[in-house]
Amino acid sequence: MTTDLELYKIFVTVAQAGSFSAGAKELFLTQPAVSQAVQKLEQQLGARLFVRGRKGVTLTQEGQMLFQHALSALQLLDAGEEKLRRVQTLKDGQLRLGAADTITKEFLLPYLSAFRQLHPGIQLKVTNRTSRQLTELLKQGQLDIAIVNLPILDERLIVQPILEVHDIFVAGHLFAELEGQFLTLRELAGYPLVMLEREANSRRYVDDWFAEQGVRLAPEIELGAHELLPSFAAIGFGLACVVQEFCQKELAEGVVFPLHLVPPVPARSIGACWVRDLPLSSAAGELMRLLHSERN
């Protein structure tokens, strides 16, 4: 379309008002300016749009046809602008969030509840996958933001740490002799171990750190859910690697006890990531605000 959209707005307003003077008043323009705009539109289209009379103007046949299309187009634009305003002010829209199961359950749920109470008009879609699977969904454009286990090293993503966590090993009563004792990494590796599957980013982090210390971990049991780890440790299947912050209930109840490693596994973080070349949506930005404000 080569014609200035403003000309169509003036044309539609004049047609609805029935005269150049009434149209000018609605548009807060002078009557000559409105008349010139209509003439310019007629020249560009090569068609006469109005029949001028002493009591105002009426649409020609060509003008009537154009008016219906122009009115619909302007109404669609107005609706689009209103939709955009509602999305920008968090009254409408969608948030496509990705997060691992454990992170969702143990960390995110209170923030998602607060988000829903503050912005009930936002449709929340949550996808649960491993951290590495979520980063792929981000890059495919299927998610707006993902909360994942760090580290994530990918130049296409912006990564922002949110929560520091600690990977520890716990044991149940069948290993009571280990309570209060200090274990070297090599000594730990000699016991039966229960860990997450290798696809889990947190598992990779622990494996890689032990390997840097010259120790290889070979767990007898690999599980897909973090919440099962302390349960397996409690009934004596082995020493389980858990996130300390997500195992507080079992530790407090004495179902399992923490082991003292020398040296301990370094702390890591849970963080948010999104595609570098795409600005955060208003809804995703609001979730980040909640995550930071609640923790500061």
Coordinates of N, CA and C in Angstrom, one line a residue, residues 11-172:
F11 N -10.4 10.2 5.3 CA -11.5 9.8 4.4 C -12.7 9.1 5.2
V12 N -12.4 8.2 6.0 CA -13.4 7.4 6.8 C -14.1 8.4 7.7
T13 N -13.4 9.3 8.4 CA -14.0 10.2 9.4 C -15.0 11.1 8.6
V14 N -14.6 11.6 7.5 CA -15.4 12.5 6.7 C -16.7 11.8 6.3
A15 N -16.5 10.6 5.8 CA -17.6 9.8 5.3 C -18.6 9.5 6.4
Q16 N -18.1 9.3 7.6 CA -19.0 9.0 8.8 C -19.7 10.3 9.3
A17 N -18.9 11.4 9.2 CA -19.4 12.7 9.7 C -20.4 13.3 8.7
G18 N -20.2 13.1 7.4 CA -21.1 13.6 6.4 C -20.7 15.0 5.9
S19 N -19.6 15.5 6.4 CA -19.1 16.8 5.8 C -17.7 17.0 6.2
F20 N -17.0 17.9 5.4 CA -15.6 18.2 5.7 C -15.5 19.0 7.0
S21 N -16.4 19.9 7.3 CA -16.3 20.6 8.5 C -16.5 19.8 9.8
A22 N -17.5 18.9 9.7 CA -17.7 18.0 10.9 C -16.5 17.0 11.1
G23 N -16.0 16.5 9.9 CA -14.9 15.6 10.0 C -13.7 16.3 10.6
A24 N -13.5 17.6 10.1 CA -12.3 18.4 10.6 C -12.4 18.6 12.2
K25 N -13.6 18.8 12.6 CA -13.8 19.0 14.1 C -13.5 17.8 14.8
E26 N -13.9 16.6 14.4 CA -13.6 15.4 15.0 C -12.1 15.1 15.0
L27 N -11.4 15.5 13.9 CA -10.0 15.2 13.8 C -9.1 16.3 14.4
F28 N -9.7 17.4 14.9 CA -8.9 18.5 15.4 C -8.0 19.1 14.3
L29 N -8.5 19.2 13.1 CA -7.8 19.7 12.0 C -8.7 20.9 11.4
T30 N -8.0 21.7 10.5 CA -8.7 22.7 9.8 C -9.5 22.1 8.7
Q31 N -10.6 22.8 8.2 CA -11.4 22.2 7.1 C -10.6 22.2 5.8
P32 N -9.7 23.2 5.5 CA -8.9 23.2 4.3 C -8.0 22.0 4.3
A33 N -7.4 21.7 5.5 CA -6.5 20.5 5.6 C -7.2 19.2 5.3
V34 N -8.4 19.1 5.8 CA -9.2 17.9 5.5 C -9.5 17.8 4.1
S35 N -10.0 18.9 3.5 CA -10.3 18.9 2.1 C -9.1 18.5 1.2
Q36 N -8.0 19.1 1.5 CA -6.8 18.8 0.8 C -6.4 17.3 0.9
A37 N -6.5 16.7 2.1 CA -6.2 15.3 2.3 C -7.1 14.4 1.4
V38 N -8.4 14.8 1.4 CA -9.3 13.9 0.6 C -9.0 14.1 -0.9
Q39 N -8.7 15.3 -1.3 CA -8.3 15.5 -2.7 C -7.0 14.7 -3.1
K40 N -6.1 14.7 -2.2 CA -4.8 14.0 -2.4 C -5.1 12.5 -2.5
L41 N -6.0 12.0 -1.7 CA -6.3 10.5 -1.7 C -7.0 10.2 -3.1
E42 N -7.9 11.1 -3.5 CA -8.6 10.9 -4.8 C -7.6 10.9 -5.9
Q43 N -6.6 11.8 -5.9 CA -5.6 11.8 -6.9 C -4.8 10.6 -7.0
Q44 N -4.4 10.1 -5.8 CA -3.5 8.9 -5.7 C -4.2 7.7 -6.2
L45 N -5.5 7.6 -5.9 CA -6.3 6.4 -6.3 C -6.9 6.6 -7.7
G46 N -6.9 7.8 -8.2 CA -7.5 8.0 -9.5 C -9.0 7.8 -9.6
A47 N -9.7 8.1 -8.5 CA -11.1 7.9 -8.4 C -11.7 9.0 -7.5
R48 N -13.0 9.4 -7.9 CA -13.7 10.4 -7.1 C -14.4 9.7 -6.0
L49 N -14.2 10.2 -4.8 CA -14.8 9.4 -3.6 C -16.0 10.1 -3.0
F50 N -16.1 11.4 -3.2 CA -17.3 12.1 -2.6 C -18.0 13.0 -3.7
V51 N -19.3 13.1 -3.5 CA -20.0 14.1 -4.2 C -20.3 15.3 -3.2
R52 N -19.8 16.4 -3.6 CA -19.9 17.6 -2.7 C -21.2 18.3 -2.9
G53 N -21.9 18.6 -1.9 CA -23.1 19.4 -2.0 C -23.2 20.5 -0.9
R54 N -24.2 21.3 -1.0 CA -24.3 22.4 0.0 C -24.5 21.9 1.4
K55 N -25.1 20.8 1.6 CA -25.4 20.3 2.9 C -24.3 19.2 3.4
G56 N -23.3 19.1 2.6 CA -22.3 18.1 3.0 C -21.8 17.3 1.9
V57 N -21.4 16.1 2.2 CA -20.8 15.2 1.1 C -21.5 13.8 1.2
T58 N -21.6 13.1 0.1 CA -22.0 11.8 0.1 C -21.0 10.9 -0.7
L59 N -20.9 9.7 -0.4 CA -20.0 8.8 -1.1 C -20.4 8.5 -2.5
T60 N -19.5 8.4 -3.4 CA -19.8 7.9 -4.7 C -19.8 6.4 -4.6
Q61 N -20.1 5.7 -5.7 CA -20.1 4.3 -5.7 C -18.7 3.7 -5.4
E62 N -17.7 4.3 -6.0 CA -16.3 3.9 -5.7 C -16.0 4.3 -4.3
G63 N -16.4 5.4 -3.8 CA -16.2 5.8 -2.4 C -16.8 4.9 -1.4
Q64 N -18.0 4.4 -1.7 CA -18.7 3.5 -0.8 C -18.0 2.2 -0.7
M65 N -17.5 1.7 -1.9 CA -16.8 0.4 -1.9 C -15.5 0.6 -1.0
L66 N -14.7 1.6 -1.3 CA -13.5 1.9 -0.5 C -13.8 2.1 1.0
F67 N -14.9 2.8 1.3 CA -15.2 3.0 2.7 C -15.3 1.8 3.5
Q68 N -16.0 0.8 2.9 CA -16.3 -0.5 3.7 C -14.9 -1.2 4.0
H69 N -14.0 -1.2 3.0 CA -12.7 -1.8 3.2 C -11.9 -1.0 4.2
A70 N -11.9 0.3 4.0 CA -11.0 1.2 4.8 C -11.5 1.1 6.3
L71 N -12.8 1.1 6.5 CA -13.4 1.1 7.8 C -13.0 -0.2 8.5
S72 N -13.1 -1.3 7.8 CA -12.7 -2.6 8.4 C -11.2 -2.7 8.7
A73 N -10.4 -2.1 7.8 CA -9.0 -2.2 8.1 C -8.6 -1.3 9.3
L74 N -9.2 -0.1 9.4 CA -8.9 0.7 10.5 C -9.4 0.1 11.8
Q75 N -10.6 -0.5 11.8 CA -11.1 -1.2 13.0 C -10.2 -2.3 13.4
L76 N -9.6 -3.1 12.4 CA -8.7 -4.1 12.8 C -7.4 -3.6 13.4
L77 N -6.9 -2.4 12.8 CA -5.8 -1.8 13.4 C -6.0 -1.3 14.8
D78 N -7.2 -0.7 15.0 CA -7.5 -0.3 16.4 C -7.6 -1.5 17.4
A79 N -8.2 -2.6 16.9 CA -8.3 -3.8 17.7 C -6.9 -4.3 18.0
G80 N -6.0 -4.3 17.0 CA -4.6 -4.7 17.2 C -3.9 -3.9 18.2
E81 N -4.1 -2.6 18.1 CA -3.4 -1.6 19.0 C -3.9 -1.9 20.5
E82 N -5.2 -2.1 20.6 CA -5.8 -2.3 21.9 C -5.3 -3.6 22.5
K83 N -5.2 -4.6 21.6 CA -4.7 -5.9 22.1 C -3.2 -5.8 22.6
L84 N -2.4 -5.0 21.8 CA -1.1 -4.8 22.2 C -1.0 -4.0 23.5
R85 N -1.8 -3.0 23.7 CA -1.8 -2.3 25.0 C -2.1 -3.2 26.1
R86 N -3.1 -4.1 25.9 CA -3.5 -5.0 27.0 C -2.3 -6.0 27.3
V87 N -1.6 -6.4 26.2 CA -0.5 -7.3 26.5 C 0.6 -6.6 27.2
Q88 N 0.9 -5.4 26.8 CA 2.0 -4.6 27.4 C 1.7 -4.2 28.9
T89 N 0.4 -4.1 29.2 CA 0.0 -3.8 30.6 C -0.4 -5.0 31.4
L90 N -0.1 -6.2 30.8 CA -0.3 -7.5 31.5 C -1.8 -7.8 31.8
K91 N -2.7 -7.2 31.0 CA -4.1 -7.6 31.1 C -4.5 -8.7 30.2
D92 N -3.7 -9.0 29.3 CA -4.0 -10.1 28.3 C -2.6 -10.7 27.8
G93 N -2.7 -11.8 27.1 CA -1.5 -12.4 26.6 C -1.2 -13.8 27.1
Q94 N 0.0 -14.2 26.8 CA 0.4 -15.6 27.2 C 1.9 -15.6 27.6
L95 N 2.2 -16.4 28.6 CA 3.5 -16.7 29.0 C 3.8 -18.2 28.8
R96 N 4.8 -18.4 28.0 CA 5.2 -19.8 27.7 C 6.5 -20.1 28.5
L97 N 6.3 -20.8 29.6 CA 7.4 -21.0 30.5 C 7.9 -22.4 30.5
G98 N 9.2 -22.6 30.5 CA 9.7 -24.0 30.6 C 10.5 -24.1 31.9
A99 N 10.4 -25.3 32.6 CA 11.1 -25.5 33.8 C 11.1 -27.0 34.1
A100 N 12.2 -27.5 34.7 CA 12.3 -28.9 35.1 C 11.3 -29.2 36.2
D101 N 10.9 -30.4 36.3 CA 9.9 -30.8 37.2 C 10.2 -30.4 38.7
T102 N 11.4 -30.7 39.1 CA 11.8 -30.4 40.5 C 11.9 -28.9 40.7
I103 N 12.4 -28.1 39.8 CA 12.4 -26.7 39.9 C 11.0 -26.1 40.0
T104 N 10.1 -26.7 39.2 CA 8.7 -26.2 39.3 C 8.1 -26.4 40.6
K105 N 8.3 -27.7 41.1 CA 7.6 -28.1 42.4 C 8.3 -27.4 43.6
E106 N 9.6 -27.4 43.7 CA 10.3 -27.0 44.9 C 10.6 -25.5 44.9
F107 N 10.5 -24.8 43.8 CA 11.0 -23.4 43.7 C 9.9 -22.5 43.1
L108 N 9.4 -22.9 42.0 CA 8.6 -21.9 41.2 C 7.2 -21.7 41.6
L109 N 6.6 -22.8 42.2 CA 5.1 -22.7 42.4 C 4.6 -21.5 43.2
P110 N 5.3 -21.0 44.2 CA 4.8 -19.8 44.9 C 4.8 -18.6 44.0
Y111 N 5.8 -18.5 43.2 CA 5.9 -17.4 42.3 C 4.9 -17.4 41.2
L112 N 4.6 -18.6 40.7 CA 3.5 -18.8 39.7 C 2.2 -18.4 40.3
S113 N 2.0 -18.8 41.5 CA 0.7 -18.5 42.2 C 0.6 -16.9 42.3
A114 N 1.7 -16.3 42.7 CA 1.7 -14.8 42.9 C 1.4 -14.2 41.5
F115 N 2.0 -14.7 40.4 CA 1.9 -14.2 39.1 C 0.4 -14.3 38.7
R116 N -0.2 -15.4 38.9 CA -1.6 -15.6 38.5 C -2.5 -14.7 39.3
Q117 N -2.3 -14.5 40.6 CA -3.1 -13.6 41.3 C -3.0 -12.1 40.8
L118 N -1.8 -11.7 40.5 CA -1.6 -10.4 40.0 C -2.1 -10.1 38.6
H119 N -2.0 -11.2 37.8 CA -2.3 -11.0 36.3 C -3.2 -12.2 35.8
P120 N -4.4 -12.2 36.3 CA -5.3 -13.3 35.9 C -5.6 -13.4 34.4
G121 N -5.4 -12.3 33.7 CA -5.7 -12.3 32.3 C -4.6 -13.0 31.4
I122 N -3.4 -13.3 32.0 CA -2.3 -13.9 31.3 C -2.5 -15.4 31.3
Q123 N -2.5 -16.0 30.1 CA -2.6 -17.4 30.0 C -1.2 -18.0 30.3
L124 N -1.1 -18.9 31.3 CA 0.2 -19.4 31.6 C 0.3 -20.9 31.1
K125 N 1.3 -21.1 30.3 CA 1.6 -22.4 29.7 C 3.0 -22.9 30.2
V126 N 3.0 -24.0 31.0 CA 4.2 -24.5 31.5 C 4.6 -25.8 30.9
T127 N 5.8 -25.9 30.4 CA 6.4 -27.1 29.8 C 7.5 -27.7 30.7
N128 N 7.4 -28.9 31.1 CA 8.4 -29.6 31.9 C 9.3 -30.5 31.1
R129 N 10.6 -30.2 31.1 CA 11.6 -31.0 30.4 C 12.9 -30.9 31.1
T130 N 13.9 -31.6 30.7 CA 15.2 -31.4 31.3 C 15.7 -30.1 30.8
S131 N 16.7 -29.6 31.5 CA 17.3 -28.2 31.2 C 17.8 -28.1 29.8
R132 N 18.5 -29.1 29.3 CA 19.0 -29.1 28.0 C 17.9 -29.2 26.9
Q133 N 16.8 -29.9 27.2 CA 15.7 -30.0 26.3 C 15.0 -28.6 26.2
L134 N 14.9 -27.9 27.4 CA 14.2 -26.6 27.4 C 15.0 -25.6 26.7
T135 N 16.3 -25.6 26.7 CA 17.1 -24.6 26.0 C 16.9 -24.8 24.5
E136 N 16.7 -26.1 24.0 CA 16.5 -26.3 22.6 C 15.1 -25.8 22.2
L137 N 14.1 -26.0 23.1 CA 12.8 -25.4 22.8 C 12.8 -23.9 22.8
L138 N 13.6 -23.3 23.6 CA 13.8 -21.8 23.6 C 14.3 -21.4 22.2
K139 N 15.3 -22.1 21.7 CA 15.9 -21.7 20.4 C 15.0 -22.0 19.2
Q140 N 14.1 -22.9 19.4 CA 13.1 -23.2 18.4 C 11.9 -22.2 18.4
G141 N 11.9 -21.3 19.4 CA 10.8 -20.4 19.5 C 9.5 -20.9 20.1
Q142 N 9.6 -22.0 20.8 CA 8.5 -22.6 21.5 C 8.3 -22.2 22.9
L143 N 9.3 -21.5 23.5 CA 9.2 -20.9 24.8 C 9.6 -19.5 24.9
D144 N 9.0 -18.7 25.8 CA 9.5 -17.3 26.0 C 10.7 -17.3 27.0
I145 N 10.7 -18.1 28.0 CA 11.7 -18.1 29.0 C 11.7 -19.5 29.7
A146 N 12.9 -19.9 30.2 CA 13.0 -21.2 30.8 C 13.8 -21.0 32.1
I147 N 13.4 -21.7 33.2 CA 14.1 -21.7 34.4 C 14.8 -23.1 34.5
V148 N 16.1 -23.1 34.6 CA 16.9 -24.3 34.4 C 18.0 -24.4 35.4
N149 N 18.6 -25.6 35.4 CA 19.8 -25.9 36.2 C 21.0 -25.4 35.4
L150 N 21.8 -24.5 36.1 CA 23.0 -24.0 35.4 C 24.2 -24.9 35.9
P151 N 25.3 -24.9 35.1 CA 25.5 -24.0 34.0 C 24.9 -24.4 32.7
I152 N 24.6 -23.3 31.9 CA 24.2 -23.5 30.5 C 25.1 -22.6 29.7
L153 N 25.9 -23.2 28.8 CA 26.8 -22.4 28.0 C 26.3 -22.4 26.5
D154 N 25.7 -21.3 26.1 CA 25.2 -21.2 24.8 C 25.2 -19.8 24.4
E155 N 25.9 -19.4 23.4 CA 26.0 -18.0 23.0 C 24.7 -17.4 22.5
R156 N 23.8 -18.3 22.1 CA 22.5 -17.8 21.6 C 21.5 -17.4 22.7
L157 N 21.9 -17.7 24.0 CA 21.0 -17.5 25.1 C 21.6 -16.5 26.1
I158 N 20.7 -15.7 26.7 CA 21.1 -14.9 27.8 C 20.7 -15.7 29.1
V159 N 21.7 -15.8 30.0 CA 21.5 -16.6 31.2 C 21.7 -15.8 32.4
Q160 N 20.7 -15.8 33.3 CA 20.7 -15.0 34.5 C 20.5 -15.8 35.7
P161 N 21.5 -16.0 36.6 CA 21.3 -16.8 37.8 C 20.2 -16.2 38.7
I162 N 19.5 -17.1 39.4 CA 18.4 -16.6 40.3 C 18.6 -17.2 41.7
L163 N 19.0 -18.4 41.9 CA 19.0 -19.1 43.2 C 20.3 -20.0 43.2
E164 N 21.1 -19.8 44.3 CA 22.2 -20.6 44.5 C 21.8 -21.9 45.2
V165 N 22.3 -23.1 44.7 CA 21.9 -24.3 45.3 C 23.2 -25.2 45.5
H166 N 23.0 -26.2 46.4 CA 24.2 -27.1 46.7 C 23.8 -28.5 46.5
D167 N 24.7 -29.2 45.8 CA 24.5 -30.7 45.6 C 25.2 -31.4 46.7
I168 N 24.5 -32.2 47.4 CA 25.1 -33.0 48.5 C 24.7 -34.4 48.4
F169 N 25.3 -35.3 49.2 CA 25.0 -36.7 49.2 C 24.3 -37.0 50.6
V170 N 23.3 -37.8 50.6 CA 22.6 -38.1 51.8 C 22.5 -39.7 51.9
A171 N 22.3 -40.1 53.1 CA 22.2 -41.6 53.4 C 21.1 -41.8 54.4
G172 N 20.6 -43.1 54.4 CA 19.6 -43.5 55.4 C 20.2 -44.3 56.5

